[in-house]
Coordinates of C-alpha atoms and ligand atoms in Angstrom, one line a residue:
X989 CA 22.3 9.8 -35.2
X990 CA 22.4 11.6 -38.6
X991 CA 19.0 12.1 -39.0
X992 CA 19.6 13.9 -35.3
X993 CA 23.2 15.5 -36.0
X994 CA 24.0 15.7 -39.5
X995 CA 26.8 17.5 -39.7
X996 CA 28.1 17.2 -36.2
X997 CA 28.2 13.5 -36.7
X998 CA 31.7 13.3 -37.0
X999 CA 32.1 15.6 -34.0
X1000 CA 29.9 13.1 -31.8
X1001 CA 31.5 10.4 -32.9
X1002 CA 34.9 11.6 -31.9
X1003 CA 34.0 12.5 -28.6
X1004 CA 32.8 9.1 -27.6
X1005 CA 36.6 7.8 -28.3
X1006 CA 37.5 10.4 -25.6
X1007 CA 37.5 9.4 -21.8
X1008 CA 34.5 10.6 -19.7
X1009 CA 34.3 13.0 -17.2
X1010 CA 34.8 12.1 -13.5
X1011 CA 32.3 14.2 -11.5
X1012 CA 30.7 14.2 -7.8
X1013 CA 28.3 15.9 -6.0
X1014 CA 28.9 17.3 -2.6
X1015 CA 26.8 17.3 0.3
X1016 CA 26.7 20.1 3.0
X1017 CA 27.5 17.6 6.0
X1018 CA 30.7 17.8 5.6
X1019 CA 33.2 21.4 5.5
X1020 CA 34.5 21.4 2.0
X1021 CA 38.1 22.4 2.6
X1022 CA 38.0 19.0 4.5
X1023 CA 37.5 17.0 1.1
X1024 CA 41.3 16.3 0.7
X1025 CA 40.9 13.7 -1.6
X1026 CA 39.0 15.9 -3.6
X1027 CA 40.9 18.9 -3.5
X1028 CA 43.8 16.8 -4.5
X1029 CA 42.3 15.4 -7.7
X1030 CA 41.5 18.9 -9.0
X1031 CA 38.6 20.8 -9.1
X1032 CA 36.5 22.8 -11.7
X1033 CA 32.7 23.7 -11.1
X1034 CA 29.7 22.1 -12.8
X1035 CA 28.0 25.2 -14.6
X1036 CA 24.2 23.7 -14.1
X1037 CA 24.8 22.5 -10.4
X1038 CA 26.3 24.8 -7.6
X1039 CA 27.7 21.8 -5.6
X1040 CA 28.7 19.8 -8.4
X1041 CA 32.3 19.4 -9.4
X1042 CA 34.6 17.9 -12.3
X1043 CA 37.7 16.4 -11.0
X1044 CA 40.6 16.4 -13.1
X1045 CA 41.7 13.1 -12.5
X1046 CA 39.6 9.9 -10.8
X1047 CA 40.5 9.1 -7.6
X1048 CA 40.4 5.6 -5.9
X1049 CA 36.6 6.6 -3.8
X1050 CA 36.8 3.4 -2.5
X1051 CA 39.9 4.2 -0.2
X1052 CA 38.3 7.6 0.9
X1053 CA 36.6 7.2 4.3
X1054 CA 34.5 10.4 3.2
X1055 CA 33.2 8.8 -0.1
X1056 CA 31.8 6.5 2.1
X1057 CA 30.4 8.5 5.1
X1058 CA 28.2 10.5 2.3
X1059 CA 30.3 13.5 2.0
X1060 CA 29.5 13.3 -1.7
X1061 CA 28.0 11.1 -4.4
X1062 CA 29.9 10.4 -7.6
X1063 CA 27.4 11.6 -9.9
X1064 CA 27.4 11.8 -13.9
X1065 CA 27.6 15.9 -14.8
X1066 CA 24.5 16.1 -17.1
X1067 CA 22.3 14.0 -15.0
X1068 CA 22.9 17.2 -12.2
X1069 CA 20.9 19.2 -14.9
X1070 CA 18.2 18.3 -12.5
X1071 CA 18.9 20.4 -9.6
X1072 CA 18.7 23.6 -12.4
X1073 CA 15.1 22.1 -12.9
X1074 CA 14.2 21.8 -10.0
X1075 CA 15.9 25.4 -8.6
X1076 CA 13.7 27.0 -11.4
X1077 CA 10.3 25.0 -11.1
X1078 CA 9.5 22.6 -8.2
X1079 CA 8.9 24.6 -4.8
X1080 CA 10.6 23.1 -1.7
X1081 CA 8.0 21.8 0.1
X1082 CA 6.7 19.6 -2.5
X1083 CA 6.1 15.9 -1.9
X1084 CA 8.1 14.1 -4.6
X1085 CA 7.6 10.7 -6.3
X1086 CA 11.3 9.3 -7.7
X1087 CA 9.7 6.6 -9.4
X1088 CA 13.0 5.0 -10.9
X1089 CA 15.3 5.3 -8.3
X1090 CA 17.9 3.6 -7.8
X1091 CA 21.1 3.6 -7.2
X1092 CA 19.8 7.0 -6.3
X1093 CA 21.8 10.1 -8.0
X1094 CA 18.5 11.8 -8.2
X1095 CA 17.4 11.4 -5.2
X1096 CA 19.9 12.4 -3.0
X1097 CA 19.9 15.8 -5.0
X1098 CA 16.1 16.0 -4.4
X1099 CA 16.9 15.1 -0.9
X1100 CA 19.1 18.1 -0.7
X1101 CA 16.5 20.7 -2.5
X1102 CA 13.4 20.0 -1.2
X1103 CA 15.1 19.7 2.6
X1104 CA 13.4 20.0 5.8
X1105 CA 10.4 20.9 3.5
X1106 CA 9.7 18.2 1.6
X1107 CA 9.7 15.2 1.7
X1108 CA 10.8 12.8 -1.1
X1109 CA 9.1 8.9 -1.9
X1110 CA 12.1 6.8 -4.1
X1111 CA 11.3 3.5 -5.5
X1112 CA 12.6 1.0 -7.3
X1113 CA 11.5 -2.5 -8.7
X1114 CA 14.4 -4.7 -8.9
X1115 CA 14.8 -5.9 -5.5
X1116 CA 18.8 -6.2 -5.8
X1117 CA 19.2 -2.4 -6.4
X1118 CA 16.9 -1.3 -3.9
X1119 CA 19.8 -1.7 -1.1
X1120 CA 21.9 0.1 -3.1
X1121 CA 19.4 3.1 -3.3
X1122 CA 18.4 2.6 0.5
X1123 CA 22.5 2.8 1.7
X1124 CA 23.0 5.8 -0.1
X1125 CA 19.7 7.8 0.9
X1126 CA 20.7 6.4 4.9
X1127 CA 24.9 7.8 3.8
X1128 CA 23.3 10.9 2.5
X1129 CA 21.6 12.1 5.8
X1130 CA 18.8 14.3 5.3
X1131 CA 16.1 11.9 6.7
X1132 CA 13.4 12.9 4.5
X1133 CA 13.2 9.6 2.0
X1134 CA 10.9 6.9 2.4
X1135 CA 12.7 4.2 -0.3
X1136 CA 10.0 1.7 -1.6
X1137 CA 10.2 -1.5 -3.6
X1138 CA 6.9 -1.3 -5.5
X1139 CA 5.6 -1.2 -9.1
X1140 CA 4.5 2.1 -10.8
X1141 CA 0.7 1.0 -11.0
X1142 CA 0.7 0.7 -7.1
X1143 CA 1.5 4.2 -6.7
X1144 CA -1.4 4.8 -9.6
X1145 CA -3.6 3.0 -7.5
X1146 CA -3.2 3.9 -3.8
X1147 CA -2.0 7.5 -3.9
X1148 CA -4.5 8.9 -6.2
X1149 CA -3.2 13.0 -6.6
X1150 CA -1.1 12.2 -3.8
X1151 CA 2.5 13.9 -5.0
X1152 CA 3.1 17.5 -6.1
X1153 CA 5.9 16.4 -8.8
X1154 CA 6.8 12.8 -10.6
X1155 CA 10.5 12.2 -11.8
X1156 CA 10.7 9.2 -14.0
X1157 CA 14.1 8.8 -15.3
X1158 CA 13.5 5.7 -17.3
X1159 CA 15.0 2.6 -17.8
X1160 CA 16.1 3.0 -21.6
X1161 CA 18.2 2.0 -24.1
X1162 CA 21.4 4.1 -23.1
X1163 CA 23.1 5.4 -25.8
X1164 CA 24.0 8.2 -23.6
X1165 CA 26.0 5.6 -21.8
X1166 CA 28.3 4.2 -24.8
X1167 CA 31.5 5.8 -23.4
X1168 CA 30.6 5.2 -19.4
X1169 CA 29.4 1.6 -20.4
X1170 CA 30.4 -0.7 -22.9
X1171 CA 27.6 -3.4 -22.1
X1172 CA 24.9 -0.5 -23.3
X1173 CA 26.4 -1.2 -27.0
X1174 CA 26.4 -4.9 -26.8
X1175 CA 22.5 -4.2 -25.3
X1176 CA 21.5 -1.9 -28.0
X1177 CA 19.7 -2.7 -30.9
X1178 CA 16.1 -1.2 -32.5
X1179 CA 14.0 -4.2 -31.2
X1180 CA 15.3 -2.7 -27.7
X1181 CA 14.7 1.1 -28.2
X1182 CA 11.1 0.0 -29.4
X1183 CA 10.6 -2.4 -26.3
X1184 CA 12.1 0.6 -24.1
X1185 CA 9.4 3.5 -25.4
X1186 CA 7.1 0.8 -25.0
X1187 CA 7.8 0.4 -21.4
X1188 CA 8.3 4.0 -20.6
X1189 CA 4.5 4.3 -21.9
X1190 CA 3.5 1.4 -19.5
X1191 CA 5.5 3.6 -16.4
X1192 CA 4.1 6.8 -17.2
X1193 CA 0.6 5.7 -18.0
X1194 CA 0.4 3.3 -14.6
X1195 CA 2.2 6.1 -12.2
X1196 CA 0.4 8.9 -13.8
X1197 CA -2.8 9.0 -11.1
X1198 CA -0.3 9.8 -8.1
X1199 CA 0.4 12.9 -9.9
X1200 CA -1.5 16.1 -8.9
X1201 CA -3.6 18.1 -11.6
X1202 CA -1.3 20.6 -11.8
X1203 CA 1.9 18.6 -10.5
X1204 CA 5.0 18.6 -12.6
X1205 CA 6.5 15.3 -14.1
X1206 CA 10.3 15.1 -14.3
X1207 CA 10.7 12.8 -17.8
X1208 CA 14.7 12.0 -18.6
X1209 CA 16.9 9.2 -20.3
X1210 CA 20.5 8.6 -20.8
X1211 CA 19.7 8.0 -24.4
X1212 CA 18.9 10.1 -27.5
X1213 CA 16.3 8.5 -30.1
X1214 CA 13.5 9.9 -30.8
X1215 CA 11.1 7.1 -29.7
X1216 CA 12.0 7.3 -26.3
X1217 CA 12.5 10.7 -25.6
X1218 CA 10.3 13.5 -27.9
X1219 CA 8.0 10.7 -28.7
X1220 CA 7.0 9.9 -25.4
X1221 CA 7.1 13.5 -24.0
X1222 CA 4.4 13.8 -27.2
X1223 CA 2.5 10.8 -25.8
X1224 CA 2.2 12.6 -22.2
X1225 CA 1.0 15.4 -23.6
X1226 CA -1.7 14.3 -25.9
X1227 CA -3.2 11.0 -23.9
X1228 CA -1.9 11.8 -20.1
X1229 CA -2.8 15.2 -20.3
X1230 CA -0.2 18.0 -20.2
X1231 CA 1.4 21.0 -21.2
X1232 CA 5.4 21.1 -22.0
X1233 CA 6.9 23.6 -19.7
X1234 CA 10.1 25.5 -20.6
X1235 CA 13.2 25.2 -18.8
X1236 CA 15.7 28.0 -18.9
X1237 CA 19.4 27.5 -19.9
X1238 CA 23.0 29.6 -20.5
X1239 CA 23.3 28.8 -24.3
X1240 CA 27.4 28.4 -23.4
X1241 CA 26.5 25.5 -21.8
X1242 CA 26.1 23.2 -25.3
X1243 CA 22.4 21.9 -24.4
X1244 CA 20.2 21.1 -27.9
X1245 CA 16.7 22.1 -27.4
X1246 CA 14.0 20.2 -29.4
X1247 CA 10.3 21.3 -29.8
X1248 CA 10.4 19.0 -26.2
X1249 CA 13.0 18.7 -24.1
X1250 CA 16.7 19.6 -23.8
X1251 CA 19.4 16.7 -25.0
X1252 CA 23.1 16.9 -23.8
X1253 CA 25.9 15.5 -26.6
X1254 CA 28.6 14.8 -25.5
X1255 CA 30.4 16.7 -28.0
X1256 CA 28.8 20.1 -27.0
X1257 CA 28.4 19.5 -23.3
X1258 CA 30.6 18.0 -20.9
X1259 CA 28.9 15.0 -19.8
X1260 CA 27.3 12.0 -21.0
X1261 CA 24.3 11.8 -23.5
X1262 CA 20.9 12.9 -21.4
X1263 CA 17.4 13.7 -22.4
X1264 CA 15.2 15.8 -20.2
X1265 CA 11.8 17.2 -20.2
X1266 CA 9.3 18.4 -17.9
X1267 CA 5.7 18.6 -18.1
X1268 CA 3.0 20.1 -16.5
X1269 CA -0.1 17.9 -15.8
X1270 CA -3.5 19.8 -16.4
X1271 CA -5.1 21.4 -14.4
X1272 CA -8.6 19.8 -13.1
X1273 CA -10.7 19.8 -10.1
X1274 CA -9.7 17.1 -7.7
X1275 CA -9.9 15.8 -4.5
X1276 CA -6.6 16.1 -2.4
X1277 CA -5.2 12.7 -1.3
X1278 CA -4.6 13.2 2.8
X1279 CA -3.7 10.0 4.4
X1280 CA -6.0 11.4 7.3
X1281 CA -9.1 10.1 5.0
X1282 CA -7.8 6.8 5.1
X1283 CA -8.0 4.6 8.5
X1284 CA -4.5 4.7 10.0
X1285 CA -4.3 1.7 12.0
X1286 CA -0.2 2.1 13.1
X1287 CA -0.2 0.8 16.3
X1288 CA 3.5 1.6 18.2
X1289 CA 5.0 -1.6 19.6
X1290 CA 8.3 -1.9 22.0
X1291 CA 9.4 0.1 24.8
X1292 CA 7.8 3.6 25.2
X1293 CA 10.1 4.7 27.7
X1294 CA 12.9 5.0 25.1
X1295 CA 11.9 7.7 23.5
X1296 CA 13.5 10.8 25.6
X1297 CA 16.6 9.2 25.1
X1298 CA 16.6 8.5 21.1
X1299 CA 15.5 12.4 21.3
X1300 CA 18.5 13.8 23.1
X1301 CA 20.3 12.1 20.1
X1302 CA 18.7 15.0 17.8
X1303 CA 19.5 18.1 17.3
X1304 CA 15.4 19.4 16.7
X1305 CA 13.8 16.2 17.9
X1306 CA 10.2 18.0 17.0
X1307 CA 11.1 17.7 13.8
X1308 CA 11.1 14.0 14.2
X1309 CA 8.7 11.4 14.6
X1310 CA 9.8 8.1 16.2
X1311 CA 8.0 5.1 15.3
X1312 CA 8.7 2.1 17.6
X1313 CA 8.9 -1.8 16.6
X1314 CA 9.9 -4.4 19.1
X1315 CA 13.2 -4.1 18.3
X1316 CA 13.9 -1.4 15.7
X1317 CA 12.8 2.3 16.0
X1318 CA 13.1 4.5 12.4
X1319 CA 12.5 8.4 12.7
X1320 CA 10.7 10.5 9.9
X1321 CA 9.7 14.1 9.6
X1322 CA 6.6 14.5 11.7
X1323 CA 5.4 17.0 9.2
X1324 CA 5.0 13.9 7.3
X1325 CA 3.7 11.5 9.7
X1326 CA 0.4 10.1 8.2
X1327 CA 1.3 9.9 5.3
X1328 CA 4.8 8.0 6.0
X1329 CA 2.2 5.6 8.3
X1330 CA 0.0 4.9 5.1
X1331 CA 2.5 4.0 2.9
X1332 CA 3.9 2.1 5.7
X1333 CA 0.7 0.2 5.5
X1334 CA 0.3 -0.3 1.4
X1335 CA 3.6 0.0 0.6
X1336 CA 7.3 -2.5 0.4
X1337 CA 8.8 0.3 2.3
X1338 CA 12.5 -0.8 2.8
X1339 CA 13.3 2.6 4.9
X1340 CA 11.5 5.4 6.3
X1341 CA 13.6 8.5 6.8
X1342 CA 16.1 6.9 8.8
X1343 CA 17.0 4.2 11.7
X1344 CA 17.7 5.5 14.9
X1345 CA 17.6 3.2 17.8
X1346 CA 17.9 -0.4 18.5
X1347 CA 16.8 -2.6 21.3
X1348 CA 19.9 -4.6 22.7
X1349 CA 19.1 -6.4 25.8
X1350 CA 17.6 -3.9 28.5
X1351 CA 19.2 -1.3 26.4
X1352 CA 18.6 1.2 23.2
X1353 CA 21.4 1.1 21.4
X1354 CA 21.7 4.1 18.0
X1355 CA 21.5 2.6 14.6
X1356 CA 24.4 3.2 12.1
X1357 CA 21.8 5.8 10.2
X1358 CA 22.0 7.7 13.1
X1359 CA 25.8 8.6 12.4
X1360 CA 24.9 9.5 8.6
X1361 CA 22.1 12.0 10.0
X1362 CA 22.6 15.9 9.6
X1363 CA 20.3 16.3 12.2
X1364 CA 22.4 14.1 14.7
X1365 CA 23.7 15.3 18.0
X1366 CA 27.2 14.1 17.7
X1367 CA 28.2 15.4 21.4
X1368 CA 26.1 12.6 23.0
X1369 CA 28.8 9.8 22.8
X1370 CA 32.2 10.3 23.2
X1371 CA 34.0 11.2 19.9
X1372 CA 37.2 9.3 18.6
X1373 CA 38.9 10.9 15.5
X1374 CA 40.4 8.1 13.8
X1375 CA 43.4 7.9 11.2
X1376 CA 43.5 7.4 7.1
X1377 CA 44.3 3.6 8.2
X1378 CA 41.9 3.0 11.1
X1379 CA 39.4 4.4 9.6
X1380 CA 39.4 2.1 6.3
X1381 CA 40.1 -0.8 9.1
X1382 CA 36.9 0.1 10.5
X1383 CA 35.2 0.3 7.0
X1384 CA 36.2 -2.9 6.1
X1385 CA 34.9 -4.3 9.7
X1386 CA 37.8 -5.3 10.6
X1387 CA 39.1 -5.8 14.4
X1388 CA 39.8 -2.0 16.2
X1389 CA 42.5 -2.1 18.4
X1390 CA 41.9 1.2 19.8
X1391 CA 42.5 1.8 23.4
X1392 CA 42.3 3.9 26.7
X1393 CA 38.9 5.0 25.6
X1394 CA 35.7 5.6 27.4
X1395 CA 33.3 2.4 27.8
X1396 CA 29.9 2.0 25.7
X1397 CA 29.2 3.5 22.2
X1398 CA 32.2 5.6 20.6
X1399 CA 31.3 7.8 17.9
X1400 CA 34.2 7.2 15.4
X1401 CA 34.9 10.5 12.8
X1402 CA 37.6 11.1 10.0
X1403 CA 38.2 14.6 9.4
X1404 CA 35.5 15.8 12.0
X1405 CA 32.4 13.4 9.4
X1406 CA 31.3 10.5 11.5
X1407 CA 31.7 7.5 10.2
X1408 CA 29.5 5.6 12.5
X1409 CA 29.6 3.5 16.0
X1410 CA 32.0 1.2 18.3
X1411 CA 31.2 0.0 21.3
X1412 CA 34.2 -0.9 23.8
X1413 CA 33.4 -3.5 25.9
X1414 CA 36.6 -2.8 28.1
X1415 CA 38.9 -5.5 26.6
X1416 CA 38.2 -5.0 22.9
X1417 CA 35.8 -2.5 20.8
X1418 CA 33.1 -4.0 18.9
X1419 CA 33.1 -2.7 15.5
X1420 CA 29.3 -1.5 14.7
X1421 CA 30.2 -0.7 11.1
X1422 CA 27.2 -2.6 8.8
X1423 CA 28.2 -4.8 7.8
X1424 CA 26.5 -5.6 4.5
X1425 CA 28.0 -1.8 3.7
X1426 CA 31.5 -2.6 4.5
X1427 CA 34.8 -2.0 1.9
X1428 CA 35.3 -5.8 0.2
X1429 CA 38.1 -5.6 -1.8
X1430 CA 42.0 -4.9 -0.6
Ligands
SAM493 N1 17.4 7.7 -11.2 C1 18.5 6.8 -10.9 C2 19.7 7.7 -10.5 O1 19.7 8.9 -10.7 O2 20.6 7.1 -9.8 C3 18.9 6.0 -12.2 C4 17.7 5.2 -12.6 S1 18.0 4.1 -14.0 C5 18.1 5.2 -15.3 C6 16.4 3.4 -14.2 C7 15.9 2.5 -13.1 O3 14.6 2.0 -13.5 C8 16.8 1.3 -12.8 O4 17.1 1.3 -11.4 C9 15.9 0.1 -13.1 O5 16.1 -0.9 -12.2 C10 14.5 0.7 -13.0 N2 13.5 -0.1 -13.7 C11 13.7 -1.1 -14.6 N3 12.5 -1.5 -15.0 C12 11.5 -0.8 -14.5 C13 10.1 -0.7 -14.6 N4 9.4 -1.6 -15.4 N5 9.4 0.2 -13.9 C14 10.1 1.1 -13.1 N6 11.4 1.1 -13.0 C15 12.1 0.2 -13.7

């Protein structure tokens, strides 16, 4: 950290005795005056991220019906540096690989940017985080994430020029993470920031085909050596094949440029330590990957007839296409639809866009993604606004004893943001809430 600082050592080292920052990023679902809890814990804007916040002081999220319904993501402030990268260099409609996903900061904010437009492919290859990353893309409501659970050479190997931009925001050693995370010191030692930039190489070098010529690849780290951050952006350039492009900044903000890449500190910015840098792949003549080329054999199982009515729960049911299992039915953009089907086919896809309908007997009953969807058409089932209390009740799947309400699926909301489904059966109300999502401690 000398050789890196010098003089500012001290600095540095001072500000990782001081508490970190407490920040969250908010999505649009919800009307921001409405975020109490929020508002209450004070306020101050995030410089590089128009719907990022610092809060002055942590609040419990856990006991916030809101933090839970998507209404924002607590997110670390450099890491939102992205959404600046994006706003200056990746066009909307772009078809985005999030290679290293989970528990899925980065792409919910891609989510957000690339919209209706795009449409966004996160992965991740430890199989317990990939629910993690799955819940919060389904929380977050934009319906335009396919979550995968593959390796990076599969994506290498099947989608050949298949995505417009490649963020890998690498597993590494964390020193950026000292203050937020006292394991990453007891983890850190040179043996593992050599095996790290050894295993970034290996991600890179086995993801790089799904890349266009011309694409942009989205490299960052929570950590600040050399080795795993200017070295590899070096390694892109010289044996992937790409030109370092240069991202734009307000000097007040603290960032440290180097010949490649921009680092946050936290003694100059205020956030943890971070390490970004984007490339541009060359430029060559290719052959465009269209999942038309490849033979599409989906075939649509389960009860046709079903379909009018998971439409009438949309709000632009063209936008959607509704696939059809025996028993589950998932929606996706149909902008996207072949090549959602293909990686339906070669891929671990754990969700496509988002789950709308569910066989139950002779009837189709919504699924809880539904009630996280922007695009959802909340006046179809009858709405029942429920109290601070009630509504953690029903978060922790607990028993409702609501009452006088209108039979079949309630819609339950706190502060006018759905938190998902009931169903009264006319002596009790079913409580719909997943479980596997639902509040566990007191
Ligand atoms: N992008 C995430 C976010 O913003 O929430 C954080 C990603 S974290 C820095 C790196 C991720 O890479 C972890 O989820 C980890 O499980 C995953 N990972 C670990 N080994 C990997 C490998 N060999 N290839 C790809 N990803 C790997």
């Amino acid at each position: 950290m000398r050789l890196l600082l010098g003089s500012e050592l001290d600095d540095f080292l001072a500000a990782l005795r001081l508490d970190r920052e407490t920040s969250v990023r908010v999505n649009t679902k919800v009307e921001f005056e409405l975020l109490s809890v929020l508002q209450d814990a004070g306020l101050e804007e995030v410089p590089w991220c128009m719907e990022g916040y610092y809060l002055r002081r942590r609040p419990q999220f856990t006991l916030d019906p809101l933090f839970h319904a998507g209404a924002y993501y607590v997110q670390e402030p450099s890491s939102m540096f992205l959404s600046e990268v994006v706003e200056q260099l990746l066009p909307q409609e772009s078809v985005v690989l999030d290679l290293c996903a989970a528990p899925g900061g980065k792409t919910t904010l891609l989510s957000e940017y690339v919209g209706d437009k795009g449409l966004i492919v996160s992965n991740e290859v430890v199989r317990q985080r990939v629910f993690i990353l799955s819940e919060n893309v389904q929380k977050w409501g934009n319906g335009n994430v396919v979550v995968t659970h593959n390796q990076p050479r599969d994506f290498g190997d099947a989608l050949e020029n298949a995505f417009d931009c490649l963020l890998v925001d690498a597993p590494c050693s964390g020193e950026g993470m000292f203050r937020k995370d006292e394991g990453s010191i007891d983890e850190w030692s040179i043996r593992n920031v050599e095996m790290c930039a050894a295993r970034q190489r290996d991600i890179l070098r086995h993801a790089w085909p799904a890349l266009k010529p011309g694409g942009l690849l989205i490299y960052s780290t929570c950590t600040y050596n050399r080795q795993e951050n200017e070295d590899n952006a070096a390694f892109i350039r010289d044996e992937l094949g790409a030109d370092i492009v240069n991202i734009d900044y307000d000097s007040e903000w603290g960032i440290k440029e180097t010949e490649a890449g921009l680092h946050f500190y936290p003694h100059l910015t205020r956030g943890e330590g971070f390490y970004i840098c984007v490339l541009r792949k060359h430029d060559a003549p290719y052959t465009p990957f269209t999942a038309k080329q490849k033979k599409s054999s989906f075939k649509q199982t389960g009860n046709k007839e079903f379909i009018p009515l998971m439409r009438s729960w949309l709000q632009t049911p063209d936008k959607w296409h509704i696939r059809l299992n025996e028993r589950f039915a998932d929606a996706y953009p149909t902008k996207y639809q072949l090549f959602i089907d293909y990686l339906s086919q070669h891929f671990t896809c754990v969700s496509t866009g988002f789950g709308i309908g569910e066989v139950r007997g002779k009837f189709m009953a919504p699924q809880h993604s539904l009630s996280m969807l922007k695009d959802f058409r909340k006046e179809v089932f009858p709405c029942v606004p429920l109290t601070l209390e009630q509504a953690i009740d029903y978060l922790r799947s607990e028993a409702l004893p609501l009452h006088n309400l209108p039979f079949g699926t309630l819609l339950l909301t706190y502060q006018d943001c759905p938190l998902g489904f009931a169903k009264n059966v006319g002596n009790h109300c079913n409580n719909l809430y997943p479980n596997e999502w639902r509040i566990r401690n007191k």
